[in-house]
Amino acid sequence: MAVTENVVASARATRAETPPADHWQRWVGTPAPVAAPSNVVPLTAAIAVAPMPPPMPPLPALETSQPDDGATPLALDAPYRVLIVEDDRSQALFAQSVLHGAGMEAIVHSDAEGVQQAIAENRPDLILMDLHLPGLDGMRLTALIRQQPGQQLLPIVFLSGDPDPERQFEVLDSGADDFLSKPIRPRHLIAAVSNRIRRARAQAASQPGAHGAPAMNNPETGLPTRHHVMQQLAASLAHRDHGGLFFIEVASALGLRERYGYAAFERLMVQAAQRLADAAQPHLLARLNDNSFLVLARGVDEESLDKMAQHLREQLSARAFVIRDDESVHLRGVVGHAQLSLGFSDAGTALEAVERTTLQARLLSAGVAAHVRREDVAAQEHLALLEGQLELAYQPIVAVAGGDTAQYQVLLRLRQADGSVLTAGQVIPAAEAAGRIADLDQQVLDHALGLLDLYRHATQPLHLFVSQSLRTLARDAFADWLLESLERRQIPGSAVVIDVRLPDALIHTVTLQQFCARMSAVGVRFCLSQFEPGSDANALLTQLPLTYVRMAARFSSAHANQHTRDELRAAIENAHRAGLQIIGQQIEDPQAAAAMWMGGVDFIQGNMVQSAGSELNFDFHNAVL
């Protein structure tokens, strides 16, 4: 990772490599040139430097605390501060010297372990991150930084010589803002860093509490921020306004991002936001996440909401969006909407309602669905349905090639007072409708941890697959509880496989990535179930740290249809290329097992192997398939 000769040579050859001649005018006052530390080897002998203004008096001391501590935020004209996380001394000194030469403060940190302390002490405007660090690599470190309060928006730019474009995509998906390739020209480095910091400071200045002004608009797009729209939604609900709330989801987002790359996808979503905002005028539109948008329409006739939703959807797909000079793409979307007069208790409840409604819109040819309020009687019925005794069943997941590890799927059952037993398919929707899914998930997982604790000294290692809802995984308290439970019981994380459903993962990808990052650090593994091949689903195979994929139930009848067999084989090959293992489920007869075996599955699960029961008594060692 040494500084290459061609960078220095090109720097000698052209003044285009030097900092902009007026870069010093970025700050108010007349600061003295920043002196490089004694251990820095200056590069000015190799790099032609633009004429600098004469030395000037130093600026007065500036506050360095962030707005979230309640202290005065940095002024927009304060010198930019960069934390360089780089273990290669020559590369660190190169970047530090270039940034110092542009009038920035650059602090070098060589290992991942002390980065959080360095952030707290130096309050950097931006982190310049290396990819390959000893111990914790740059991507995992970035994910950890993003989990810290107040650091979700801290700009992180990677500077690496890794030429693999797939790795660059993974870096951006880990939470980084940009990827710069080595060797890099000094002028390029200065421009990339300063532009990011300038935008971040402008955004911070518009946040609530900054200079007393609330955040009304995103400084990059000019559109209302999510925070502002949610505030307005809360006010509308409090005032019992009439109108509508619209949740718009752009389809195939992961496939688009994988095909065109992060930067092009981001530009595409910015264009989509602007077009939707124009179509929604004069109402407020905010971008919620990568591919979803929220429109708050106050004072409109609630009978016209469906027509308005159709208009938004049609405008999104009316004209192609330009990706590159010679390539364009049409976007499709679905819309869920709800009447404000339905009496939502708060903005979060209203947002959840339209998000759920958008899921229903996916299944409709029109792509639009209206929220229907659940009556109180129905809610009571859901709660009554959950009254009973939790009973769990276990079904073995058997390796086709044989193995000594005991693996079971934990299946939810609920025995009611009349003796009837409800399956997971009946209990989970009722729990979600009654707002009890997180409690139910935690009970099931706690039971599984208890079993793992009980069988810790068994001859065959025990691994349990436990299904969990994304609404549960999104809760920080749940992740904290699971980490604490594993540590307290001294259970290896690899004994737990958290099973997430594909439809959930497609909607809550970012949430799942954040949860996976925390759990993967202690060895917890993940299985993507109900898998159906498709561009978005296939993209998840490389976006999430998965170990297993459980195919959708329809593939259990692949032996009866050549097209399904071909589809199964292609899906398995794709998953194997991503290093994942495949589970064929609901295998009821030898023909289905043979089709799965021919397709290349790694594990089989179903009544042909053994039906679900209350005992962990399957003989994995002598099982022959």
Coordinates of C-alpha atoms in Angstrom, one line a residue:
M1 CA 0.0 0.0 0.0
A2 CA 3.0 2.3 -0.5
V3 CA 2.6 5.6 -2.4
T4 CA 3.1 4.7 -6.0
E5 CA 5.6 6.5 -8.2
N6 CA 3.1 7.3 -10.9
V7 CA 1.1 9.4 -8.5
V8 CA 4.1 11.5 -7.6
A9 CA 5.2 11.7 -11.3
S10 CA 1.8 12.8 -12.5
A11 CA 1.7 15.4 -9.6
R12 CA 5.0 16.8 -10.9
A13 CA 3.7 16.9 -14.4
T14 CA 0.5 18.9 -13.9
R15 CA -0.9 21.6 -11.6
A16 CA -4.2 19.8 -11.8
E17 CA -3.0 17.6 -8.9
T18 CA -2.7 20.6 -6.6
P19 CA -5.4 21.9 -4.2
P20 CA -7.6 24.6 -5.7
A21 CA -5.9 27.9 -5.6
D22 CA -8.7 29.5 -3.5
H23 CA -9.2 26.6 -1.1
W24 CA -7.9 28.8 1.8
Q25 CA -10.8 31.2 1.2
R26 CA -13.2 28.6 2.4
W27 CA -12.8 29.8 6.0
V28 CA -13.5 33.1 7.5
G29 CA -10.6 35.0 8.8
T30 CA -6.9 34.5 7.9
P31 CA -5.7 31.3 9.5
A32 CA -2.0 30.4 9.7
P33 CA -0.9 27.5 7.6
V34 CA -1.4 24.2 9.4
A35 CA 1.9 22.8 10.5
A36 CA 2.4 19.1 9.8
P37 CA 3.3 16.9 12.8
S38 CA 7.0 16.1 13.2
N39 CA 6.5 12.5 12.1
V40 CA 4.9 13.5 8.8
V41 CA 7.1 13.4 5.7
P42 CA 6.0 16.5 3.6
L43 CA 5.2 15.8 0.0
T44 CA 5.5 19.4 -1.2
A45 CA 8.8 18.5 -2.7
A46 CA 7.1 16.1 -5.0
I47 CA 3.8 17.9 -5.6
A48 CA 3.6 21.3 -7.2
V49 CA 1.7 23.5 -4.8
A50 CA -0.5 26.4 -5.9
P51 CA 0.5 29.9 -4.6
M52 CA -0.6 30.3 -1.0
P53 CA -1.7 33.5 0.7
P54 CA 0.7 35.0 3.2
P55 CA 0.5 33.8 6.8
M56 CA -2.3 35.2 8.8
P57 CA -3.3 35.3 12.5
P58 CA -4.8 32.2 13.9
L59 CA -8.6 31.8 14.4
P60 CA -10.0 31.9 17.9
A61 CA -10.8 28.6 19.5
L62 CA -13.9 26.9 18.2
E63 CA -16.4 24.7 20.0
T64 CA -15.9 21.1 19.0
S65 CA -19.0 19.5 20.5
Q66 CA -21.8 18.2 18.4
P67 CA -25.4 19.4 18.5
D68 CA -26.6 16.2 20.2
D69 CA -24.7 17.0 23.4
G70 CA -26.5 20.3 23.6
A71 CA -23.3 22.2 23.0
T72 CA -22.8 24.8 20.3
P73 CA -22.3 23.1 16.9
L74 CA -19.3 23.9 14.7
A75 CA -19.6 26.9 12.5
L76 CA -19.8 26.1 8.7
D77 CA -16.6 28.0 8.2
A78 CA -14.5 26.1 10.8
P79 CA -11.5 24.1 9.4
Y80 CA -12.5 20.7 8.2
R81 CA -11.4 17.8 10.5
V82 CA -10.7 14.3 9.1
L83 CA -9.9 11.1 11.0
I84 CA -7.7 8.8 8.8
V85 CA -8.0 5.2 9.8
E86 CA -5.1 3.5 8.0
D87 CA -2.5 1.0 9.3
D88 CA 0.0 1.6 6.5
R89 CA 2.2 4.4 7.7
S90 CA 3.2 5.7 4.2
Q91 CA -0.4 5.8 3.0
A92 CA -1.5 7.5 6.2
L93 CA 1.2 10.2 5.9
F94 CA 0.3 10.7 2.2
A95 CA -3.3 11.4 2.9
Q96 CA -2.5 13.5 6.0
S97 CA -0.1 15.7 4.1
V98 CA -2.5 16.2 1.2
L99 CA -5.3 17.2 3.5
H100 CA -3.0 19.4 5.6
G101 CA -1.9 21.1 2.4
A102 CA -5.6 21.9 1.7
G103 CA -6.0 23.6 5.1
M104 CA -7.7 20.7 6.8
E105 CA -7.0 19.1 10.2
A106 CA -6.1 15.4 9.7
I107 CA -5.6 12.9 12.5
V108 CA -4.2 9.5 11.9
H109 CA -5.3 6.4 13.7
S110 CA -3.7 3.0 12.8
D111 CA -6.0 0.4 14.4
A112 CA -9.7 -0.3 14.6
E113 CA -10.0 -0.9 18.3
G114 CA -9.5 2.8 19.4
V115 CA -11.5 4.4 16.6
Q116 CA -14.6 5.1 18.8
Q117 CA -12.4 6.9 21.3
A118 CA -10.7 8.8 18.6
I119 CA -14.2 9.9 17.3
A120 CA -15.2 11.0 20.7
E121 CA -12.0 13.0 21.3
N122 CA -11.6 14.6 17.9
R123 CA -15.2 15.0 16.7
P124 CA -14.2 14.5 13.0
D125 CA -16.3 15.8 10.1
L126 CA -15.4 12.8 8.1
I127 CA -13.6 9.4 8.4
L128 CA -11.2 8.3 5.7
M129 CA -11.3 4.6 6.1
D130 CA -9.0 1.8 4.9
L131 CA -10.6 -1.5 3.8
H132 CA -8.0 -4.0 5.1
L133 CA -7.3 -3.3 8.7
P134 CA -5.8 -5.8 11.2
G135 CA -8.4 -7.5 13.3
L136 CA -11.7 -5.7 12.4
D137 CA -11.9 -4.8 8.7
G138 CA -13.2 -1.5 7.5
M139 CA -16.6 -2.7 6.5
R140 CA -17.4 -4.2 9.9
L141 CA -15.9 -1.2 11.7
T142 CA -18.2 1.0 9.6
A143 CA -21.2 -1.0 10.6
L144 CA -20.3 -0.7 14.2
I145 CA -19.9 3.1 13.9
R146 CA -23.3 3.4 12.3
Q147 CA -24.8 1.7 15.3
Q148 CA -23.6 4.4 17.7
P149 CA -26.0 7.3 18.6
G150 CA -25.3 10.4 16.6
Q151 CA -23.0 8.7 14.1
Q152 CA -25.5 7.4 11.6
L153 CA -24.8 10.5 9.4
L154 CA -21.1 10.8 10.0
P155 CA -19.5 10.7 6.5
I156 CA -17.3 7.7 6.0
V157 CA -15.2 7.5 2.8
F158 CA -13.1 4.4 1.9
L159 CA -9.7 4.8 0.3
S160 CA -8.5 1.4 -0.9
G161 CA -6.5 -0.2 -3.6
D162 CA -8.9 -3.2 -3.8
P163 CA -9.8 -3.5 -7.6
D164 CA -12.8 -5.9 -7.1
P165 CA -16.0 -3.9 -8.1
E166 CA -18.1 -6.4 -6.0
R167 CA -16.1 -5.5 -3.0
Q168 CA -16.6 -1.8 -3.7
F169 CA -20.4 -2.4 -3.8
E170 CA -20.2 -4.3 -0.4
V171 CA -18.3 -1.4 1.1
L172 CA -21.0 1.1 0.1
D173 CA -23.7 -1.3 1.3
S174 CA -22.0 -1.6 4.7
G175 CA -22.9 2.1 5.3
A176 CA -20.0 4.0 3.7
D177 CA -20.7 7.2 1.7
D178 CA -18.1 6.8 -1.0
F179 CA -15.3 4.6 -2.3
L180 CA -12.1 6.1 -3.6
S181 CA -9.6 3.9 -5.4
K182 CA -5.8 4.0 -4.9
P183 CA -3.7 5.5 -6.3
I184 CA -5.6 8.7 -6.0
R185 CA -4.7 12.1 -7.2
P186 CA -4.4 14.7 -4.4
R187 CA -6.9 17.1 -6.1
H188 CA -9.4 14.2 -6.3
L189 CA -8.9 13.3 -2.7
I190 CA -9.3 17.0 -1.6
A191 CA -12.5 17.5 -3.7
A192 CA -14.1 14.2 -2.5
V193 CA -13.4 14.9 1.2
S194 CA -14.3 18.6 1.2
N195 CA -17.6 18.1 -0.8
R196 CA -18.8 15.5 1.6
I197 CA -18.0 17.6 4.7
R198 CA -19.5 20.7 3.2
R199 CA -22.8 18.9 2.6
A200 CA -22.8 17.2 6.0
R201 CA -22.3 20.5 7.8
A202 CA -25.0 22.1 5.8
Q203 CA -27.4 19.3 6.7
A204 CA -26.4 19.4 10.4
A205 CA -27.0 23.1 10.4
S206 CA -30.6 22.5 9.3
Q207 CA -31.4 19.9 11.9
P208 CA -33.5 20.8 14.9
G209 CA -31.5 22.6 17.6
A210 CA -28.9 23.9 15.1
H211 CA -29.0 27.7 15.3
G212 CA -32.5 27.4 16.6
A213 CA -33.9 26.4 13.2
P214 CA -35.9 23.1 12.6
A215 CA -34.9 20.8 9.7
M216 CA -37.4 21.6 7.0
N217 CA -35.7 20.5 3.8
N218 CA -32.9 18.2 2.8
P219 CA -30.0 20.4 1.7
E220 CA -29.1 18.1 -1.2
T221 CA -32.5 17.6 -2.8
G222 CA -34.6 20.6 -1.5
L223 CA -37.4 18.2 -0.5
P224 CA -38.9 18.0 3.0
T225 CA -37.1 15.8 5.4
R226 CA -38.7 12.7 6.9
H227 CA -38.5 14.3 10.3
H228 CA -40.4 17.4 9.1
V229 CA -43.1 15.3 7.4
M230 CA -43.6 13.1 10.4
Q231 CA -43.9 16.2 12.6
Q232 CA -46.6 17.6 10.3
L233 CA -48.3 14.2 10.3
A234 CA -48.4 14.2 14.1
A235 CA -49.8 17.7 14.1
S236 CA -52.5 16.7 11.6
L237 CA -53.6 13.7 13.7
A238 CA -53.7 15.9 16.8
H239 CA -55.9 18.4 15.1
R240 CA -58.1 15.7 13.6
D241 CA -57.4 17.0 10.0
H242 CA -58.9 15.3 7.0
G243 CA -56.7 14.1 4.2
G244 CA -54.5 11.1 3.3
L245 CA -51.2 9.5 3.9
F246 CA -49.4 7.6 1.0
F247 CA -46.6 5.1 1.2
I248 CA -44.9 4.6 -2.2
E249 CA -42.5 1.8 -2.8
V250 CA -40.3 1.5 -5.9
A251 CA -40.2 -2.1 -7.1
S252 CA -37.0 -4.1 -7.7
A253 CA -34.8 -1.7 -5.8
L254 CA -32.1 -4.3 -4.8
G255 CA -31.9 -5.6 -8.4
L256 CA -31.5 -2.0 -9.7
R257 CA -28.8 -1.3 -7.2
E258 CA -26.9 -4.5 -8.0
R259 CA -27.1 -3.9 -11.7
Y260 CA -26.2 -0.2 -11.9
G261 CA -24.1 0.3 -8.7
Y262 CA -24.8 2.3 -5.6
A263 CA -24.0 5.8 -7.0
A264 CA -26.2 5.4 -10.1
F265 CA -29.0 3.9 -8.0
E266 CA -28.9 6.8 -5.6
R267 CA -29.1 9.3 -8.5
L268 CA -32.1 7.3 -9.9
M269 CA -33.9 7.5 -6.5
V270 CA -33.2 11.3 -6.3
Q271 CA -34.8 11.7 -9.7
A272 CA -37.7 9.5 -8.7
A273 CA -38.2 11.6 -5.6
Q274 CA -38.3 14.8 -7.6
R275 CA -40.9 13.4 -10.0
L276 CA -43.1 12.1 -7.2
A277 CA -42.8 15.5 -5.4
D278 CA -43.9 17.3 -8.6
A279 CA -46.9 14.9 -8.9
A280 CA -47.8 15.3 -5.3
Q281 CA -47.8 19.1 -5.3
P282 CA -48.8 21.0 -3.3
H283 CA -48.5 18.3 -0.7
L284 CA -45.4 17.2 1.3
L285 CA -43.2 14.3 0.1
A286 CA -40.2 12.8 1.9
R287 CA -37.9 9.9 1.2
L288 CA -38.2 7.3 3.9
N289 CA -35.3 5.0 3.0
D290 CA -33.6 3.6 -0.1
N291 CA -36.7 3.0 -2.2
S292 CA -39.8 4.2 -0.3
F293 CA -41.4 7.6 -0.1
L294 CA -44.1 9.2 2.1
V295 CA -46.7 11.8 1.0
L296 CA -48.9 13.7 3.5
A297 CA -51.9 15.3 1.8
R298 CA -53.8 17.5 4.2
G299 CA -57.2 19.0 3.5
V300 CA -58.1 16.8 0.5
D301 CA -61.3 14.9 -0.1
E302 CA -60.8 11.5 1.4
E303 CA -63.0 10.0 -1.3
S304 CA -60.3 11.0 -3.8
L305 CA -57.4 9.2 -2.2
D306 CA -57.5 6.2 -4.4
K307 CA -57.5 8.4 -7.5
M308 CA -54.5 10.4 -6.1
A309 CA -52.6 7.1 -5.4
Q310 CA -53.2 6.0 -9.0
H311 CA -51.9 9.3 -10.2
L312 CA -48.7 9.1 -8.2
R313 CA -48.0 5.6 -9.4
E314 CA -48.7 6.5 -13.0
Q315 CA -46.4 9.6 -12.9
L316 CA -43.6 7.5 -11.5
S317 CA -43.7 5.1 -14.5
A318 CA -44.8 7.6 -17.2
R319 CA -41.3 8.4 -18.5
A320 CA -38.0 6.6 -18.5
F321 CA -35.2 7.7 -16.1
V322 CA -31.8 8.2 -17.6
I323 CA -29.1 6.0 -16.0
R324 CA -26.3 6.7 -18.4
D325 CA -25.9 8.5 -21.7
D326 CA -27.0 5.4 -23.6
E327 CA -29.3 3.7 -21.1
S328 CA -32.6 4.4 -19.4
V329 CA -35.0 2.5 -17.2
H330 CA -38.7 2.6 -16.4
L331 CA -39.6 2.4 -12.7
R332 CA -42.6 0.6 -11.3
G333 CA -44.2 1.3 -7.9
V334 CA -46.9 0.3 -5.5
V335 CA -48.9 2.6 -3.3
G336 CA -50.7 2.1 0.0
H337 CA -52.8 4.9 1.4
A338 CA -54.9 5.7 4.5
Q339 CA -57.4 8.3 5.6
L340 CA -56.2 10.6 8.3
S341 CA -59.7 10.7 9.8
L342 CA -59.4 7.0 10.8
G343 CA -58.1 8.2 14.2
F344 CA -54.5 6.9 14.4
S345 CA -53.1 7.3 17.9
D346 CA -49.8 8.7 16.6
A347 CA -47.6 9.3 13.5
G348 CA -45.8 6.0 14.0
T349 CA -49.0 4.0 14.0
A350 CA -50.2 5.7 10.8
L351 CA -46.9 5.0 9.1
E352 CA -47.1 1.4 10.1
A353 CA -50.6 1.2 8.7
V354 CA -49.8 2.5 5.3
E355 CA -46.6 0.4 5.1
R356 CA -48.7 -2.8 5.8
T357 CA -51.2 -1.6 3.2
T358 CA -48.4 -1.3 0.6
L359 CA -47.7 -5.0 1.2
Q360 CA -51.2 -5.7 0.1
A361 CA -50.8 -3.4 -2.9
R362 CA -48.0 -5.7 -4.1
L363 CA -50.5 -8.5 -4.6
L364 CA -53.0 -6.4 -6.6
S365 CA -52.8 -5.8 -10.4
A366 CA -53.7 -2.1 -9.9
G367 CA -50.7 -1.7 -7.5
V368 CA -52.8 0.5 -5.1
A369 CA -54.5 -0.5 -1.9
A370 CA -56.5 1.4 0.8
H371 CA -56.0 0.8 4.5
V372 CA -59.1 -0.7 6.2
R373 CA -59.3 0.0 9.9
R374 CA -59.6 -3.1 12.1
E375 CA -62.6 -2.8 14.4
D376 CA -62.1 -3.1 18.1
V377 CA -64.1 -6.3 18.1
A378 CA -61.6 -7.9 15.6
A379 CA -58.7 -6.7 17.8
Q380 CA -60.3 -8.4 20.8
E381 CA -60.7 -11.6 18.8
H382 CA -57.0 -11.6 17.9
L383 CA -56.0 -11.2 21.6
A384 CA -58.4 -14.0 22.5
L385 CA -56.8 -16.2 19.9
L386 CA -53.4 -15.7 21.7
E387 CA -54.7 -16.9 25.1
G388 CA -53.3 -20.3 25.5
Q389 CA -50.2 -22.4 26.4
L390 CA -47.2 -22.1 24.2
E391 CA -46.1 -25.5 22.8
L392 CA -43.1 -25.9 20.5
A393 CA -42.5 -28.7 18.1
Y394 CA -39.2 -29.7 16.4
Q395 CA -38.5 -31.0 13.0
P396 CA -35.1 -32.3 11.9
I397 CA -33.1 -30.7 9.1
V398 CA -31.0 -33.5 7.7
A399 CA -27.8 -33.2 5.6
V400 CA -28.1 -35.0 2.3
A401 CA -24.4 -36.0 2.6
G402 CA -24.8 -37.0 6.2
G403 CA -23.3 -35.3 9.3
D404 CA -23.0 -35.4 13.1
T405 CA -24.7 -32.1 13.9
A406 CA -28.3 -32.3 15.2
Q407 CA -30.3 -29.5 13.5
Y408 CA -33.9 -28.8 14.2
Q409 CA -36.4 -26.2 13.1
V410 CA -38.3 -24.8 16.1
L411 CA -42.0 -24.7 15.1
L412 CA -44.6 -22.6 17.0
R413 CA -47.7 -24.2 18.4
L414 CA -50.3 -22.7 20.8
R415 CA -52.7 -24.9 22.8
Q416 CA -56.0 -23.2 23.7
A417 CA -58.2 -23.8 26.7
D418 CA -60.5 -26.1 24.7
G419 CA -57.6 -28.4 23.8
S420 CA -57.3 -27.3 20.2
V421 CA -53.8 -26.5 18.8
L422 CA -53.1 -23.6 16.6
T423 CA -50.2 -23.6 14.2
A424 CA -47.7 -20.8 13.5
G425 CA -49.7 -19.8 10.4
Q426 CA -52.7 -19.0 12.6
V427 CA -50.8 -17.6 15.6
I428 CA -48.3 -15.2 14.0
P429 CA -50.8 -13.1 12.0
A430 CA -53.0 -12.8 15.1
A431 CA -49.9 -11.7 17.1
E432 CA -48.9 -9.1 14.5
A433 CA -52.5 -7.8 14.4
A434 CA -52.7 -7.5 18.2
G435 CA -49.2 -5.9 18.5
R436 CA -47.9 -8.9 20.4
I437 CA -45.4 -10.4 17.9
A438 CA -42.3 -9.2 19.7
D439 CA -43.3 -10.8 22.9
L440 CA -44.2 -14.0 21.2
D441 CA -40.9 -14.1 19.2
Q442 CA -38.9 -13.5 22.4
Q443 CA -40.7 -16.3 24.2
V444 CA -39.9 -18.7 21.4
L445 CA -36.3 -17.7 21.2
D446 CA -35.8 -17.8 25.0
H447 CA -37.2 -21.4 25.0
A448 CA -34.7 -22.3 22.2
L449 CA -31.8 -20.8 24.2
G450 CA -32.9 -22.8 27.2
L451 CA -32.8 -26.0 25.2
L452 CA -29.3 -25.2 23.8
D453 CA -28.2 -24.6 27.4
L454 CA -29.6 -27.9 28.4
Y455 CA -27.9 -29.8 25.6
R456 CA -24.6 -28.0 25.7
H457 CA -22.7 -31.2 26.7
A458 CA -24.5 -33.5 24.2
T459 CA -22.4 -35.8 22.1
Q460 CA -23.9 -34.3 18.9
P461 CA -23.8 -30.5 18.8
L462 CA -27.3 -29.0 18.7
H463 CA -28.2 -26.2 16.3
L464 CA -31.7 -24.7 16.4
F465 CA -33.4 -22.7 13.6
V466 CA -35.8 -20.2 15.1
S467 CA -38.2 -18.0 13.0
Q468 CA -38.3 -14.3 13.9
S469 CA -40.3 -11.3 12.7
L470 CA -38.4 -8.3 11.3
R471 CA -40.6 -6.1 13.5
T472 CA -39.0 -7.9 16.4
L473 CA -35.4 -7.7 15.1
A474 CA -35.8 -4.0 14.5
R475 CA -36.0 -3.3 18.2
D476 CA -32.6 -2.4 19.7
A477 CA -33.8 -3.8 23.1
F478 CA -34.3 -7.2 21.5
A479 CA -30.8 -7.3 20.1
D480 CA -29.3 -6.3 23.4
W481 CA -31.4 -9.0 25.2
L482 CA -30.2 -11.7 22.8
L483 CA -26.5 -10.7 23.1
E484 CA -26.8 -10.7 26.9
S485 CA -28.6 -14.0 27.0
L486 CA -26.0 -15.7 24.8
E487 CA -23.2 -14.4 27.0
R488 CA -24.9 -15.2 30.3
R489 CA -25.7 -18.7 29.3
Q490 CA -22.3 -19.1 27.6
I491 CA -24.1 -20.4 24.4
P492 CA -22.0 -20.2 21.2
G493 CA -23.7 -17.9 18.8
S494 CA -23.3 -20.5 16.0
A495 CA -25.8 -22.8 17.7
V496 CA -28.6 -20.3 16.9
V497 CA -29.9 -19.9 13.3
I498 CA -32.3 -17.0 13.0
D499 CA -34.9 -17.7 10.3
V500 CA -36.3 -14.6 8.4
R501 CA -39.0 -14.7 5.8
L502 CA -38.1 -13.4 2.3
P503 CA -41.1 -11.0 2.1
D504 CA -40.0 -9.4 5.4
A505 CA -36.3 -9.2 4.3
L506 CA -37.2 -7.5 1.0
I507 CA -39.1 -4.7 2.8
H508 CA -36.8 -4.2 5.8
T509 CA -33.4 -4.9 4.2
V510 CA -31.5 -2.1 6.0
T511 CA -33.0 -3.1 9.4
L512 CA -32.0 -6.7 8.8
Q513 CA -28.5 -5.7 7.7
Q514 CA -28.0 -3.8 10.9
F515 CA -29.3 -6.6 13.1
C516 CA -27.1 -9.2 11.2
A517 CA -24.0 -7.0 11.7
R518 CA -24.5 -7.1 15.5
M519 CA -25.3 -10.8 15.7
S520 CA -22.7 -12.0 13.2
A521 CA -20.0 -10.6 15.5
V522 CA -20.9 -13.3 18.0
G523 CA -21.4 -16.1 15.5
V524 CA -25.2 -16.1 15.1
R525 CA -26.2 -17.4 11.7
F526 CA -29.1 -16.6 9.4
C527 CA -31.4 -18.5 7.1
L528 CA -33.6 -16.8 4.4
S529 CA -36.8 -18.8 4.2
Q530 CA -39.7 -19.0 1.7
F531 CA -37.1 -18.2 -1.0
E532 CA -38.5 -17.4 -4.5
P533 CA -35.9 -16.6 -7.2
G534 CA -36.1 -13.1 -8.6
S535 CA -33.8 -10.1 -9.1
D536 CA -34.5 -8.6 -5.6
A537 CA -34.4 -12.0 -3.9
N538 CA -31.2 -12.9 -5.6
A539 CA -29.6 -9.6 -4.6
L540 CA -30.2 -10.5 -1.0
L541 CA -28.0 -13.5 -1.2
T542 CA -25.0 -11.3 -1.5
Q543 CA -26.3 -8.4 0.6
L544 CA -26.9 -10.3 3.8
P545 CA -24.5 -12.5 5.8
L546 CA -26.6 -15.6 5.2
T547 CA -25.6 -19.2 5.8
Y548 CA -28.7 -21.0 4.7
V549 CA -31.6 -20.6 2.2
R550 CA -34.8 -22.5 2.6
M551 CA -36.6 -22.9 -0.7
A552 CA -40.3 -22.0 -1.0
A553 CA -42.7 -24.9 -0.4
R554 CA -43.8 -25.1 -4.1
F555 CA -40.4 -26.5 -5.0
S556 CA -41.2 -29.6 -3.1
S557 CA -43.3 -30.7 -6.1
A558 CA -40.5 -29.9 -8.6
H559 CA -40.5 -33.6 -9.7
A560 CA -43.9 -33.0 -11.3
N561 CA -42.9 -30.1 -13.5
Q562 CA -39.8 -29.7 -15.7
H563 CA -40.0 -25.9 -15.6
T564 CA -40.0 -25.9 -11.8
R565 CA -37.1 -28.4 -11.8
D566 CA -35.1 -26.1 -14.0
E567 CA -36.0 -23.1 -11.8
L568 CA -35.0 -25.0 -8.7
R569 CA -31.6 -26.0 -10.2
A570 CA -30.8 -22.5 -11.3
A571 CA -31.7 -21.0 -7.9
I572 CA -29.6 -23.6 -6.1
E573 CA -26.6 -23.0 -8.4
N574 CA -26.9 -19.2 -7.8
A575 CA -27.0 -19.7 -4.0
H576 CA -24.1 -22.1 -4.1
R577 CA -22.1 -19.5 -6.0
A578 CA -22.7 -17.1 -3.1
G579 CA -21.4 -19.8 -0.6
L580 CA -24.8 -20.6 0.9
Q581 CA -26.4 -24.0 1.8
I582 CA -29.8 -24.9 0.6
I583 CA -32.7 -26.5 2.5
G584 CA -35.5 -28.3 0.7
Q585 CA -38.7 -28.2 2.9
Q586 CA -42.0 -30.0 3.0
I587 CA -40.5 -33.1 1.5
E588 CA -43.3 -35.7 1.8
D589 CA -42.4 -38.6 -0.5
P590 CA -39.3 -40.2 -2.1
Q591 CA -40.0 -38.5 -5.5
A592 CA -39.9 -35.1 -4.0
A593 CA -36.7 -36.0 -2.1
A594 CA -35.1 -37.3 -5.3
A595 CA -35.9 -34.1 -7.2
M596 CA -34.4 -32.1 -4.4
W597 CA -31.3 -34.3 -4.4
M598 CA -30.9 -34.0 -8.2
G599 CA -31.3 -30.2 -8.0
G600 CA -28.4 -30.1 -5.6
V601 CA -29.9 -29.2 -2.1
D602 CA -27.7 -29.7 0.9
F603 CA -30.4 -30.4 3.5
I604 CA -33.9 -31.9 3.5
Q605 CA -36.8 -31.2 5.9
G606 CA -40.2 -32.7 5.9
N607 CA -42.5 -35.6 7.0
M608 CA -40.6 -38.0 4.8
V609 CA -37.6 -37.6 7.1
Q610 CA -39.6 -37.2 10.3
S611 CA -42.8 -35.3 11.2
A612 CA -42.6 -32.5 13.7
G613 CA -42.8 -33.7 17.3
S614 CA -42.1 -32.7 20.9
E615 CA -38.8 -34.7 21.2
L616 CA -35.3 -34.1 20.0
N617 CA -34.7 -37.8 19.2
F618 CA -33.8 -38.0 15.5
D619 CA -30.8 -40.2 14.8
F620 CA -28.7 -37.9 12.6
H621 CA -25.7 -40.2 12.7
N622 CA -27.4 -43.1 11.1
A623 CA -29.8 -41.2 8.8
V624 CA -29.6 -42.3 5.2
L625 CA -31.4 -40.3 2.5

